[in-house]
GROMACS .gro file of C-alpha atoms in nm:
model
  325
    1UNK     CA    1   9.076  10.254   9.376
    2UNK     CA    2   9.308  10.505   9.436
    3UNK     CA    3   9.645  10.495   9.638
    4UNK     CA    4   9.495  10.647   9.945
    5UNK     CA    5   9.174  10.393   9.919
    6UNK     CA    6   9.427  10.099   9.901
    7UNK     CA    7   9.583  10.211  10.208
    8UNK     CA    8   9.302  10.233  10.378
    9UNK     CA    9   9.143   9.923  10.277
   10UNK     CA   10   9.465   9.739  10.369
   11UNK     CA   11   9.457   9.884  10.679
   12UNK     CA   12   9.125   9.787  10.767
   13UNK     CA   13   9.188   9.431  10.654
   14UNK     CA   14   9.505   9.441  10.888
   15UNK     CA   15   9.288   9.580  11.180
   16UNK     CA   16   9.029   9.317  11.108
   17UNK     CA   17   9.311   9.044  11.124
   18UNK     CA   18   9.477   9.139  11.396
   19UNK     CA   19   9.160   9.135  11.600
   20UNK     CA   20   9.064   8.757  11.509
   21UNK     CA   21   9.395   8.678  11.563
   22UNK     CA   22   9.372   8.817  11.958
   23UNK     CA   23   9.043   8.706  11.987
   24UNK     CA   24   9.135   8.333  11.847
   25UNK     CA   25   9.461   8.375  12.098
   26UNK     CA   26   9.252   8.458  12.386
   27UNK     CA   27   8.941   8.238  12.332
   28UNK     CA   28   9.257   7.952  12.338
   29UNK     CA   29   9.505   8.030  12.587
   30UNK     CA   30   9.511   7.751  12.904
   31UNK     CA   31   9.225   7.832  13.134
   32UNK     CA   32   9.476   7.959  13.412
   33UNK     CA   33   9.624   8.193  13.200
   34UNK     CA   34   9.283   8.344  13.046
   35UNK     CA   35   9.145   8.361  13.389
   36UNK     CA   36   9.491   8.562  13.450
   37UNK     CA   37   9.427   8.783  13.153
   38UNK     CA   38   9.085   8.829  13.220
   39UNK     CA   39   9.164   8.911  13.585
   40UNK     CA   40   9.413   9.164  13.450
   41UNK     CA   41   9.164   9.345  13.210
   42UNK     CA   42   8.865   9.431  13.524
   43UNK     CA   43   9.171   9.578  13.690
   44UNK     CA   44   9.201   9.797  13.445
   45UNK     CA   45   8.852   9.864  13.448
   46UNK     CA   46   8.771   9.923  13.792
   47UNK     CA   47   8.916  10.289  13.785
   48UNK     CA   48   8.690  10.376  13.495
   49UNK     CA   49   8.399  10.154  13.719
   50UNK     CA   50   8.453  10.366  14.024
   51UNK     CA   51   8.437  10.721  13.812
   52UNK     CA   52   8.096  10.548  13.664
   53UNK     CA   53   7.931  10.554  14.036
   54UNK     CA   54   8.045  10.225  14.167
   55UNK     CA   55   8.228  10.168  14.487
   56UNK     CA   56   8.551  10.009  14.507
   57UNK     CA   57   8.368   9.758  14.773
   58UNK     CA   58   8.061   9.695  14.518
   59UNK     CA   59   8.338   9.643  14.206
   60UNK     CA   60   8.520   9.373  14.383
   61UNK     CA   61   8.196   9.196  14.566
   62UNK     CA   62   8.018   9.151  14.246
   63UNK     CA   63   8.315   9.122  13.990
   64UNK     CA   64   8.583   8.879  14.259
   65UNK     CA   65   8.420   8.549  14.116
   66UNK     CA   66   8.343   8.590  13.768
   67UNK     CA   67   8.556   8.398  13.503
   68UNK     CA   68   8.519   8.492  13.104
   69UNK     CA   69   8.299   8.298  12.882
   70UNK     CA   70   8.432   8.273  12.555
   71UNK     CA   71   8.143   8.063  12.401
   72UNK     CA   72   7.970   8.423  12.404
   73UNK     CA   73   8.213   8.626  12.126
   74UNK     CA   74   8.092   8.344  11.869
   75UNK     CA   75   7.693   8.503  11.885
   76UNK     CA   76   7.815   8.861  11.838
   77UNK     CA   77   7.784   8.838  11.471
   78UNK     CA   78   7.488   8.609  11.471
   79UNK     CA   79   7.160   8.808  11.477
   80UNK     CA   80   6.821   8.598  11.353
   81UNK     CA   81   6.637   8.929  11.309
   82UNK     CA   82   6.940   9.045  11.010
   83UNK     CA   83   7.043   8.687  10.896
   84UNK     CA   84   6.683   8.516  10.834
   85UNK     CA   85   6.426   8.564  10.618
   86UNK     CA   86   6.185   8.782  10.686
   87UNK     CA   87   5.875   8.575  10.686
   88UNK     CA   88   6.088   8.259  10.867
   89UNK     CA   89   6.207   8.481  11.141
   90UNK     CA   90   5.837   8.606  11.208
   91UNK     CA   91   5.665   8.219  11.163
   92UNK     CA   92   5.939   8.159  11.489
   93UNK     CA   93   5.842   8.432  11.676
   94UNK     CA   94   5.468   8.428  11.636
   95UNK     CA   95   5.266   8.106  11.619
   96UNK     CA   96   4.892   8.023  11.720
   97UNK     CA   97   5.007   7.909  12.080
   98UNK     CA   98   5.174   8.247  12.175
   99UNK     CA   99   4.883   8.448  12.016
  100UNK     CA  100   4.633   8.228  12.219
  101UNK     CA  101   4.925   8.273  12.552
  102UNK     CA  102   4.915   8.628  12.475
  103UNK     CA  103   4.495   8.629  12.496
  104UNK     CA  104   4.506   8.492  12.801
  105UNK     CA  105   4.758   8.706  12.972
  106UNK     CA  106   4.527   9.022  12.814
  107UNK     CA  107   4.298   8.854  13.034
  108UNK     CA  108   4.491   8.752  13.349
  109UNK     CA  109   4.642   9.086  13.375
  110UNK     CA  110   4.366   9.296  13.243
  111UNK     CA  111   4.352   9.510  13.553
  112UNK     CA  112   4.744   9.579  13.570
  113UNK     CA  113   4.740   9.676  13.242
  114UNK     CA  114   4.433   9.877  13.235
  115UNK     CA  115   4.610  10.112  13.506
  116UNK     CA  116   4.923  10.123  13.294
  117UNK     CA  117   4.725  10.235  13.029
  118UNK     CA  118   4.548  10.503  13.213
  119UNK     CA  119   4.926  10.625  13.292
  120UNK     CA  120   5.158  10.547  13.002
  121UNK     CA  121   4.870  10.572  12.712
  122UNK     CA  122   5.016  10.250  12.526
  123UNK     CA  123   4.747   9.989  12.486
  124UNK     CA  124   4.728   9.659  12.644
  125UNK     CA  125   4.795   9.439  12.340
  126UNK     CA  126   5.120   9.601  12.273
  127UNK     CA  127   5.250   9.592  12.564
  128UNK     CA  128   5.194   9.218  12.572
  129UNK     CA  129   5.298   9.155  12.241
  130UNK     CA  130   5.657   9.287  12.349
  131UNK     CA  131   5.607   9.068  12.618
  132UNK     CA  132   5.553   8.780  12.451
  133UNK     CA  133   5.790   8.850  12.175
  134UNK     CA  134   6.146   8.936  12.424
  135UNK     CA  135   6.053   8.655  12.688
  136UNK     CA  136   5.751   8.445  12.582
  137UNK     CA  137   5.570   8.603  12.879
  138UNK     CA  138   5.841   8.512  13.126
  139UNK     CA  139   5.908   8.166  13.039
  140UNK     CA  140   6.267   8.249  12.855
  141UNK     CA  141   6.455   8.488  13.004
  142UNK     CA  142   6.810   8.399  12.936
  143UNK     CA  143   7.032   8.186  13.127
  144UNK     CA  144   7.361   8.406  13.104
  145UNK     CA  145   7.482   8.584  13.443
  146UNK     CA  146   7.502   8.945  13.343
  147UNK     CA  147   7.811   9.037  13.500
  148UNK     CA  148   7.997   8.714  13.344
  149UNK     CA  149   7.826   8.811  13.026
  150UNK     CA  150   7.882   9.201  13.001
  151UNK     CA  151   8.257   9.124  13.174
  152UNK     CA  152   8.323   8.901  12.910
  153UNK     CA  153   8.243   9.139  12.623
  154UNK     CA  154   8.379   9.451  12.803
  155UNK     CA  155   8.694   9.269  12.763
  156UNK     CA  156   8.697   9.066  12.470
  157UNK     CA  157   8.582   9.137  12.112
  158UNK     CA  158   8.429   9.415  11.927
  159UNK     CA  159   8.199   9.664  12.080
  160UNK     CA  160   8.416   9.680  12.389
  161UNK     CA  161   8.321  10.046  12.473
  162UNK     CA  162   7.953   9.969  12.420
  163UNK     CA  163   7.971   9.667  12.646
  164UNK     CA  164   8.145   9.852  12.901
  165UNK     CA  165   7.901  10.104  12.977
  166UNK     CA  166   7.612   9.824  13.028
  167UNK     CA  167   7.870   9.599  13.261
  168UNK     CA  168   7.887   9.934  13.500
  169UNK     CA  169   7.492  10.036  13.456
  170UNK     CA  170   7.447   9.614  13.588
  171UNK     CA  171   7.717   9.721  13.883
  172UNK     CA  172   7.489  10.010  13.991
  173UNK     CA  173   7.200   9.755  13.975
  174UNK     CA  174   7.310   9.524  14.214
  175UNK     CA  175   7.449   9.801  14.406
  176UNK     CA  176   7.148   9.964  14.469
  177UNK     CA  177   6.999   9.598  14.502
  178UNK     CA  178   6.689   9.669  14.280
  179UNK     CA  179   6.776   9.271  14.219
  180UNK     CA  180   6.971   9.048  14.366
  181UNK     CA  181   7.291   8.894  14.211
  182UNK     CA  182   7.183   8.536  14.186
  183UNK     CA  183   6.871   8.690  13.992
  184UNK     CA  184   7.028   8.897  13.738
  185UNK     CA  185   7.038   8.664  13.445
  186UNK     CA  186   6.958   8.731  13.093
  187UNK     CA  187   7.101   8.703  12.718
  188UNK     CA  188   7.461   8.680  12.609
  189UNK     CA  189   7.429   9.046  12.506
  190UNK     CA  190   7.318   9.220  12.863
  191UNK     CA  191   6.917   9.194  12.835
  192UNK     CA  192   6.725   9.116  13.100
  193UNK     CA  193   6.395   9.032  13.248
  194UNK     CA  194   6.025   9.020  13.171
  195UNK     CA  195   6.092   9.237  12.854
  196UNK     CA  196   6.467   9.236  12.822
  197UNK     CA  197   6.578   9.557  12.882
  198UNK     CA  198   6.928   9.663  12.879
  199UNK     CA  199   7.083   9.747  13.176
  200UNK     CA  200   7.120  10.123  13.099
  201UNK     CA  201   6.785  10.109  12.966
  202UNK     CA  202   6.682  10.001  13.317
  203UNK     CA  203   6.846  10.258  13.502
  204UNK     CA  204   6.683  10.529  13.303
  205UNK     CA  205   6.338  10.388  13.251
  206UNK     CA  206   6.196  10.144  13.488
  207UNK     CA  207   5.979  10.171  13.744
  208UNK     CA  208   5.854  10.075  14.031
  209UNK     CA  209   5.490  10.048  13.967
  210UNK     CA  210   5.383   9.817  14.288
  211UNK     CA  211   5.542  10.075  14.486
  212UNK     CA  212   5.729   9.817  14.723
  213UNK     CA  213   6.081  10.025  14.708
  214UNK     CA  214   6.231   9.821  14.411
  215UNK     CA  215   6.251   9.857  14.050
  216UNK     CA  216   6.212   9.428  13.993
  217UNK     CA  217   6.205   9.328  13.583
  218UNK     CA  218   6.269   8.954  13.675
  219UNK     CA  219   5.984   8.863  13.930
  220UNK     CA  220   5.735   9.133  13.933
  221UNK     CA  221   5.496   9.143  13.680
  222UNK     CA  222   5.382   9.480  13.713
  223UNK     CA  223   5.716   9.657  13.726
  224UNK     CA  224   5.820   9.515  13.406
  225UNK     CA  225   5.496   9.526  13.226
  226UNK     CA  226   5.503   9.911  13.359
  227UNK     CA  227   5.813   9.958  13.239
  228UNK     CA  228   5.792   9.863  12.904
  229UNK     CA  229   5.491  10.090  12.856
  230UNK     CA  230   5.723  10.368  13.017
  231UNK     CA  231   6.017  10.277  12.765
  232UNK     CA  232   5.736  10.292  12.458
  233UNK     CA  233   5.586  10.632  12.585
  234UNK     CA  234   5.901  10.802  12.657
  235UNK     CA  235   5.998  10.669  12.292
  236UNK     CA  236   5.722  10.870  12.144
  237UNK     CA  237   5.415  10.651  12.143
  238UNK     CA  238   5.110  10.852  12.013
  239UNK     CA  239   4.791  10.710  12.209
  240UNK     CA  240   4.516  10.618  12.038
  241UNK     CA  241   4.696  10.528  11.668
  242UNK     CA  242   4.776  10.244  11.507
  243UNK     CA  243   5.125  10.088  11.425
  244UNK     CA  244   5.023  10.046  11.054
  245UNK     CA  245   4.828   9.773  10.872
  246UNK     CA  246   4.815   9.580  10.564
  247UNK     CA  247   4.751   9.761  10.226
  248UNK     CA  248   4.729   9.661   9.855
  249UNK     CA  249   4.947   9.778   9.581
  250UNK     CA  250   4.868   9.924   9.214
  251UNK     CA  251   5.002   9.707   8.989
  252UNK     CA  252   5.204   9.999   8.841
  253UNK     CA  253   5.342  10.155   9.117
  254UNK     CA  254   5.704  10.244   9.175
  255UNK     CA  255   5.825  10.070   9.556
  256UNK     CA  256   6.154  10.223   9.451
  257UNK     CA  257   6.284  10.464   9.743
  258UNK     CA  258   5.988  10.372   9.934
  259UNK     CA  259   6.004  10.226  10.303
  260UNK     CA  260   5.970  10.347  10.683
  261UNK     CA  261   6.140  10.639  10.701
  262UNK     CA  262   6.019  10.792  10.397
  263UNK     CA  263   5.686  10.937  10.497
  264UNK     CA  264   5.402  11.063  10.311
  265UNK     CA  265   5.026  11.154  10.388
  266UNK     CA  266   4.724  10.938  10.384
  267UNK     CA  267   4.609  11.149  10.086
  268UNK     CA  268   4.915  11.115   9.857
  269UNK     CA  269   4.896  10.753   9.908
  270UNK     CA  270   4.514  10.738   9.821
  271UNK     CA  271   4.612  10.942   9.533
  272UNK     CA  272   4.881  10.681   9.428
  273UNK     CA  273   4.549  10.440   9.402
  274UNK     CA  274   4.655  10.220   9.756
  275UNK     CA  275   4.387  10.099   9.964
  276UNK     CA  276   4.382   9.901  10.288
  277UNK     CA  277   4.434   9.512  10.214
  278UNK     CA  278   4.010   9.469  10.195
  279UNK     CA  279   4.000   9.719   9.867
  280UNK     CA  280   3.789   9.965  10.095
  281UNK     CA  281   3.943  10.369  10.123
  282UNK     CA  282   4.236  10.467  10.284
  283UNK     CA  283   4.085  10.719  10.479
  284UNK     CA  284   3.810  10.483  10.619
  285UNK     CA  285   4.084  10.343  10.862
  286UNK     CA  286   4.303  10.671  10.940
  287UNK     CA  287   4.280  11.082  10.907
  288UNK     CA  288   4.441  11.148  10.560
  289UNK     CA  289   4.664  11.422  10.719
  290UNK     CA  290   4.840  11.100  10.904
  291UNK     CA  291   5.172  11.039  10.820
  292UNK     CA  292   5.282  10.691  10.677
  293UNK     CA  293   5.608  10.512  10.524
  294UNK     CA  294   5.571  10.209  10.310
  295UNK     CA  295   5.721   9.867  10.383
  296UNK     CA  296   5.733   9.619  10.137
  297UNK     CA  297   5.999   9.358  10.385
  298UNK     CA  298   5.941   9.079  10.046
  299UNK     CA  299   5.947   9.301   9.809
  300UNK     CA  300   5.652   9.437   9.556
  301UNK     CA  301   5.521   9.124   9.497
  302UNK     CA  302   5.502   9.055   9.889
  303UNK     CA  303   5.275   9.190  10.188
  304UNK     CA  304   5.300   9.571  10.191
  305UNK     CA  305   5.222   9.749  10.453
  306UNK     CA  306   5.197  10.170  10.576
  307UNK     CA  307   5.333  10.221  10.879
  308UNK     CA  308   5.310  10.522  11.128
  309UNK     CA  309   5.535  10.707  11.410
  310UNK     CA  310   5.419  10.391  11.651
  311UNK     CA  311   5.555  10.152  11.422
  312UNK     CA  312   5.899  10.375  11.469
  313UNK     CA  313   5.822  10.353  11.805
  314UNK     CA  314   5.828   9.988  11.823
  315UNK     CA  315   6.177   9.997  11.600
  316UNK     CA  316   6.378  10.132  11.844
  317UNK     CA  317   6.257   9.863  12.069
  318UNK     CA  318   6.506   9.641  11.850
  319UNK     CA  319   6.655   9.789  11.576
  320UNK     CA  320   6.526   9.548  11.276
  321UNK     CA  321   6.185   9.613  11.091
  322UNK     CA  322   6.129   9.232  11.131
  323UNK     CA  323   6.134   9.239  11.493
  324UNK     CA  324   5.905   9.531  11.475
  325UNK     CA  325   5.631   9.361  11.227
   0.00000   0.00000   0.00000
């Protein structure tokens, strides 16, 4: 390593200690004193809130009773979709009684969803499956008060900037009053409703599909079900293809390089001797002009699977390729 590289590195590591030691300092000052510190820091927001669209009235209604939860900084470097196996984080996420919940809500909503179809061109079953997967089909949505959440992080710990412009975006919400404060609940990180959508994400991409004047992701259905069919189509979603499916590997072929982002044609993956998972052609499921990456998330001796611009799609939903399979 040379002498710049040292300095660097040393730097960092200072940085990095300095920032656990004011974030250990905070998280244990007396609870006057962080309430005081806390107090101090919106102040110094509310300029910054006010240039962001949000009246000086609206910043002090919504912001005058909220108190910092520390408990929150711990889960910003816990993430089940990066820490946990692969095949343990999906066994949690999708079991026999969600796929048979997710069935019946196909069902129970069928005409909702056909309509959203008709107008977004995602399909039914995906839109339920994110559905079922971000809230299990509105029976979890969180239990953290977004502004004491997002106030908490725009003021404490890393990401500050990011967390900042998702505390205005939920200051606009509830100034518009698209939902009402006592409603606006969610995860420690700022998602919310039906299908957890980020507060930004909300203000560019719900809708109001009922058509009763509000834009509602925590007790109307439609809007969020809508919604998440909006977020998917304005992502990219190509009607009428699949997200990917299962294949089987050549003994003697090279995985090395290989993965979502690299994509190839059907026909230079036929030609690499892959079929689908049943032995039977490649180009019995899919045009051989399509383009697919290959995921291997257990490596070559594991499920593989090719994946298309919907799986992508699906990605950017969450960024982790477990979430997405």
């Amino acid at each position: 390593m040379n002498g710049y590289s040292q300095r660097k590195s040393a730097i960092a590591r200072f940085g990095s200690l300095f920032s656990f030691i004011s974030l250990f300092f905070c998280a244990n000052l007396p609870v006057q004193a962080q309430q005081a510190d806390f107090a101090a820091c919106l102040d110094r927001l509310q300029p910054e809130a006010q240039k962001a669209g949000i009246s000086g009235q609206a910043f002090r209604q919504f912001t005058s009773d909220i108190v910092p939860d520390m408990s929150i900084l711990e889960k910003l470097d816990y993430q089940p979709e990066f820490k946990q196996p692969i095949w343990d984080y999906m066994a949690a996420l999708v079991d026999e009684q969600r796929i048979q919940e997710g069935k019946q809500n196909l069902s129970l909503h069928k005409h909702t969803l056909s309509r959203i179809q008709e107008k977004y061109g995602v399909d039914p079953a995906t839109v339920v499956a994110v559905w079922g997967v971000e809230s299990n089909f509105g029976q979890t949505f969180g239990k953290y008060p977004l502004t004491q959440a997002l106030g908490t992080l725009s003021c404490y710990g890393r990401r500050q900037a990011f967390f900042q412009k998702e505390f205005f975006a939920t200051l606009r919400i509830l100034q518009s009053g698209d939902i009402a404060p006592e409603r606006l609940v969610g995860s420690w990180a700022g998602a919310f409703g039906h299908t957890q959508f980020m507060p930004t994400t909300f203000e560019r991409l719900a809708v109001d599909f009922d058509g009763d004047g509000q834009r509602d992701l925590m007790d109307n259905t439609e809007d969020a079900l809508a919604s998440t069919a909006n977020y998917l189509s304005k992502n990219g979603w190509r009607s009428g293809q699949p997200w990917g499916f299962e294949v089987k590997l050549p003994d003697n072929l090279s995985i090395a390089g290989e993965g979502r982002k690299k994509k190839r044609s059907i026909q230079t993956w036929i030609s690499k001797g892959l079929t689908d998972i049943n032995g039977k052609a490649l180009d019995t499921r899919v045009p051989t002009s399509m383009q697919a990456g290959l995921l291997t998330p257990a490596g070559a001796k594991g499920p593989a699977f090719l994946v298309f611009k919907n799986f992508d799609v699906i990605y950017s939903y969450n960024a982790a390729e477990s979430y997405a399979l």
